[in-house]
Coordinates of C-alpha atoms and ligand atoms in Angstrom, one line a residue:
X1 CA 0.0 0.0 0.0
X2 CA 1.4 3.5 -1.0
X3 CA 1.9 6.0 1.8
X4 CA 0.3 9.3 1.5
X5 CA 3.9 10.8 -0.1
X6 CA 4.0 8.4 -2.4
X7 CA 0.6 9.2 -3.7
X8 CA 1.3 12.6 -3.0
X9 CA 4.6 12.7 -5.7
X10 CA 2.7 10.4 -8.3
X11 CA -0.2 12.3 -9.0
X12 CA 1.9 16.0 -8.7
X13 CA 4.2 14.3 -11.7
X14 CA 0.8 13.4 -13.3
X15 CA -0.4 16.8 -12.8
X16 CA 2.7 18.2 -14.2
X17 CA 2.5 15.9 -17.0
X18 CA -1.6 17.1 -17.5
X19 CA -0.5 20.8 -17.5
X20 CA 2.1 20.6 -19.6
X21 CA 0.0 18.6 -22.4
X22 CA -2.6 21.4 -21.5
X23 CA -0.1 24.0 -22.5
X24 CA 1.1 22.8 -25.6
X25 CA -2.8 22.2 -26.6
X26 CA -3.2 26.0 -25.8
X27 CA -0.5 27.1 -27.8
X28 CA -0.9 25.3 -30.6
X29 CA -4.9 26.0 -31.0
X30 CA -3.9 29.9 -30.1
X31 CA -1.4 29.6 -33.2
X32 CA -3.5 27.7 -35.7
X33 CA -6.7 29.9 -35.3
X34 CA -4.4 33.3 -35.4
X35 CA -2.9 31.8 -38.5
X36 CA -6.5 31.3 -39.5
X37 CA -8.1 35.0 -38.7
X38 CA -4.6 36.1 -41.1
X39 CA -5.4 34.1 -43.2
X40 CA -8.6 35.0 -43.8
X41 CA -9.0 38.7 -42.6
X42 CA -5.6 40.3 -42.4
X43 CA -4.0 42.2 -39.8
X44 CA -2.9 45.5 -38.8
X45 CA -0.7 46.9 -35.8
X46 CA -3.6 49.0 -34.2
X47 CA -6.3 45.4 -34.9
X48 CA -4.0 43.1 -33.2
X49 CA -3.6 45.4 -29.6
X50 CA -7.2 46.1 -29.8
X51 CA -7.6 42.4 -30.4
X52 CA -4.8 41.6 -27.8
X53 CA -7.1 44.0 -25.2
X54 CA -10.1 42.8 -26.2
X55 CA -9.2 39.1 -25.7
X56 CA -7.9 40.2 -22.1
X57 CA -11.4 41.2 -21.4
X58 CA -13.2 38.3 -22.8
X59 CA -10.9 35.9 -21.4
X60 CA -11.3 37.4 -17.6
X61 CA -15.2 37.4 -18.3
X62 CA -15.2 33.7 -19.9
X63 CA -13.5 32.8 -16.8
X64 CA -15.7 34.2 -14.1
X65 CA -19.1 33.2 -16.1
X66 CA -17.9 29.5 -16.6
X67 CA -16.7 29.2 -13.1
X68 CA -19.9 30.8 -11.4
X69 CA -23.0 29.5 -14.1
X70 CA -21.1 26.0 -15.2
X71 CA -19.1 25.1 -12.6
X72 CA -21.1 26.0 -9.6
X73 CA -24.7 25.3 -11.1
X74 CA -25.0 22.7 -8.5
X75 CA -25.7 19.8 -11.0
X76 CA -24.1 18.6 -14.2
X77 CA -20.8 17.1 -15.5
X78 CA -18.7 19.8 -15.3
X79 CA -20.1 21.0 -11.4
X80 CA -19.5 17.5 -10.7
X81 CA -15.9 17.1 -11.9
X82 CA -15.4 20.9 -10.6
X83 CA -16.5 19.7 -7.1
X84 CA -13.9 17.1 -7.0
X85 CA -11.3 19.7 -6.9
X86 CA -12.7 21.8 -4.6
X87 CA -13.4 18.8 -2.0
X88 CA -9.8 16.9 -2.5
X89 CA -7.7 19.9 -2.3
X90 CA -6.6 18.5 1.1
X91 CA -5.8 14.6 0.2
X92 CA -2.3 13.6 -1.4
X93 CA -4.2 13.1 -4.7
X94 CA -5.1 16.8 -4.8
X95 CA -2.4 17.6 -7.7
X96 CA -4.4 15.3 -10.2
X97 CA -7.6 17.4 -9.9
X98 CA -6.1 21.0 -10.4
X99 CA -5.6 21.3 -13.7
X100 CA -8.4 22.9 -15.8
X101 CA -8.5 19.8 -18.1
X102 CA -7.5 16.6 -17.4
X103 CA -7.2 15.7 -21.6
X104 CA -5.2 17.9 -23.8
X105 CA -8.2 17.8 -25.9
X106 CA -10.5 19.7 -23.9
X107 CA -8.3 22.4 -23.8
X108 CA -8.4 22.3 -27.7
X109 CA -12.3 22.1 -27.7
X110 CA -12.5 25.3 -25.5
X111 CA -10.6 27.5 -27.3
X112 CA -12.3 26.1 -30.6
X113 CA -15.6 26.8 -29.6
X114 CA -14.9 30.0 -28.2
X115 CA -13.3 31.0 -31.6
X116 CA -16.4 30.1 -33.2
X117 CA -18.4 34.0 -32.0
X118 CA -14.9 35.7 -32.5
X119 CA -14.9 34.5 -35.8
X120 CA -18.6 35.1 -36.9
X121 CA -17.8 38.5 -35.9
X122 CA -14.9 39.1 -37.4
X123 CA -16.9 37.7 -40.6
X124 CA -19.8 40.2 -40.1
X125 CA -17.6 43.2 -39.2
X126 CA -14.6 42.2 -41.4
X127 CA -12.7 42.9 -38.3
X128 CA -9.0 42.0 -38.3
X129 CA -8.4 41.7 -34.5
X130 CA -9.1 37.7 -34.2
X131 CA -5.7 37.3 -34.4
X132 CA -5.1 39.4 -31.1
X133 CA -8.2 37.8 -29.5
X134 CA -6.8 34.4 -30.3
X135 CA -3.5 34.7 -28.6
X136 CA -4.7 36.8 -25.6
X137 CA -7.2 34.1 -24.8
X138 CA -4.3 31.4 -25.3
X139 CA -1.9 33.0 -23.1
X140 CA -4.5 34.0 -21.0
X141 CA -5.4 30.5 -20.2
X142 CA -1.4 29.2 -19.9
X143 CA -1.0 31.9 -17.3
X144 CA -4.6 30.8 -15.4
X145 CA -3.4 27.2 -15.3
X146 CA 0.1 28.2 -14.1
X147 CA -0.9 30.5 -11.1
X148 CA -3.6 28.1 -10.1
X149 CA -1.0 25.1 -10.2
X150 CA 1.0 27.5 -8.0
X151 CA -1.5 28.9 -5.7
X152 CA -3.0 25.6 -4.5
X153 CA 0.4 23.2 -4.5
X154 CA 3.1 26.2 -3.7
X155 CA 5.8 27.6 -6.7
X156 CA 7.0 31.0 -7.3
X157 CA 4.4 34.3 -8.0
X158 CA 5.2 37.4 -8.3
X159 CA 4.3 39.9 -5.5
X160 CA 2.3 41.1 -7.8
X161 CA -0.1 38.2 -8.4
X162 CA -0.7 37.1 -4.5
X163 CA -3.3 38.9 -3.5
X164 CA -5.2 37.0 -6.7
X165 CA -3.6 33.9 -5.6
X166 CA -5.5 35.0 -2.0
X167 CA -8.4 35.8 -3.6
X168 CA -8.6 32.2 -5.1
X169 CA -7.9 30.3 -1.6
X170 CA -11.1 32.4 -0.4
X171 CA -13.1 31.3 -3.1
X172 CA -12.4 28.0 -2.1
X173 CA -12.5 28.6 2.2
X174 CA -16.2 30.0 1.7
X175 CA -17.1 27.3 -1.4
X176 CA -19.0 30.3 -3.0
X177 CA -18.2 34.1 -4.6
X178 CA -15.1 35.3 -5.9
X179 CA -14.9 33.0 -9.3
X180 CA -11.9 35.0 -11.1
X181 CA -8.9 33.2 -10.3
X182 CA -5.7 35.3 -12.5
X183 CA -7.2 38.8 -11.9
X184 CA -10.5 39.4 -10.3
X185 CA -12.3 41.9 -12.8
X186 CA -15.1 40.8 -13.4
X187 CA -15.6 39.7 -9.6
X188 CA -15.0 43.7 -9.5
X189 CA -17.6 44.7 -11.6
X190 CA -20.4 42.1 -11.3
X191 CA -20.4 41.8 -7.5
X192 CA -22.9 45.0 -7.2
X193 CA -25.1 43.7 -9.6
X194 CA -24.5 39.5 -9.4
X195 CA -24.6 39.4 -5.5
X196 CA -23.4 35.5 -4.5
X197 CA -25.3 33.7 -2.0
X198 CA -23.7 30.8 -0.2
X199 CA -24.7 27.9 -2.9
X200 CA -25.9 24.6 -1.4
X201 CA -24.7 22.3 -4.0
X202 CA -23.9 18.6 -3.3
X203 CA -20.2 17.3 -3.1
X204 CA -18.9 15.4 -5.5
X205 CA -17.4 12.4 -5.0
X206 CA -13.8 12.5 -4.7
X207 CA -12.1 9.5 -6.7
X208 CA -10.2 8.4 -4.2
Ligands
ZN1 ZN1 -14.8 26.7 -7.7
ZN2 ZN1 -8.8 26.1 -7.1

């Protein structure tokens, strides 16, 4: 039987192994569909930093709606998987659950289908700023998979970036509110209007 290090070491250099797979699925899918909006709509300097900006933005507000609506509905697949995280943050399998995705492939699927509306857009407006978008939401989602790695299971952050990394561990001490984790904007913005109430969803079962 393995002791609680052992398991604790295994499933952290599984965990690496997920994010790093993550990582190159991000990059790669943040490449190809740049490459595509170039391809197809062109470029200039002042389209790509309002696209860089713009993906910033979406990216920040993608996070906090998936998080809060998907996430936390209470019911579902993804709440279900979600929970798992939040309820074996303390066991020695904790590192196998902290990754966004635990298939390469999902990370492909989500930045696919979030280029979908970027590019109808870009289609109706014949805007030129996918390209921006694309590798804003890419490296948008590296960084939120890095600093979430590091705020739950310890690593380097800039001073910077701690109170966010605070901001993330409170999300997870009251189980509710605060659903930003890299930079709480939207938290910001939507907490006047979007109040959070304690949410009385079920546990999921930790695969232990
Ligand atoms: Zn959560
Ligand atoms: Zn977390």
């Amino acid at each position: 039987m393995p002791s609680d290090d052992e398991i604790r070491a295994e499933t952290r250099r599984l965990g690496r192994t997920i994010k790093r797979n993550n990582l190159i699925a991000a990059s790669a899918s943040g490449v190809a569909l740049s490459f595509l909006s170039l391809l197809f709509f062109g470029y200039s300097l002042k389209s790509i930093i309002i696209g860089l900006a713009a993906g910033f933005v979406y990216a920040n507000g993608f996070e906090y709606v998936l998080h809060r609506f998907l996430l936390h509905a209470g019911h579902g697949f993804f709440c279900e998987q979600h929970m798992v995280h939040h309820t074996t943050l303390q066991s020695p399998e904790a590192a196998r659950y902290v990754n966004f995705s635990r298939n390469p492939w999902g990370v492909v699927a989500l930045l696919c289908a979030n280029a979908i509306p970027v590019l109808f857009l870009q289609w109706i407006f014949h805007g030129a700023w996918g390209a921006g978008v694309f590798v804003s939401f890419a490296l948008y989602y590296m960084a939120f998979e890095e600093i979430h790695w590091r705020t739950h299971l310890g690593g380097w952050l800039p001073r910077w970036l701690r109170p966010a990394a605070r901001h993330h561990l409170l999300h997870h001490a009251h189980d509710t509110g605060r659903f930003n984790v890299f930079l709480p904007l939207f938290d910001w913005l939507l907490q006047p209007a979007l109040p959070t109430a304690p949410l009385h969803h079920k546990k999921g079962n930790p695969r232990l």
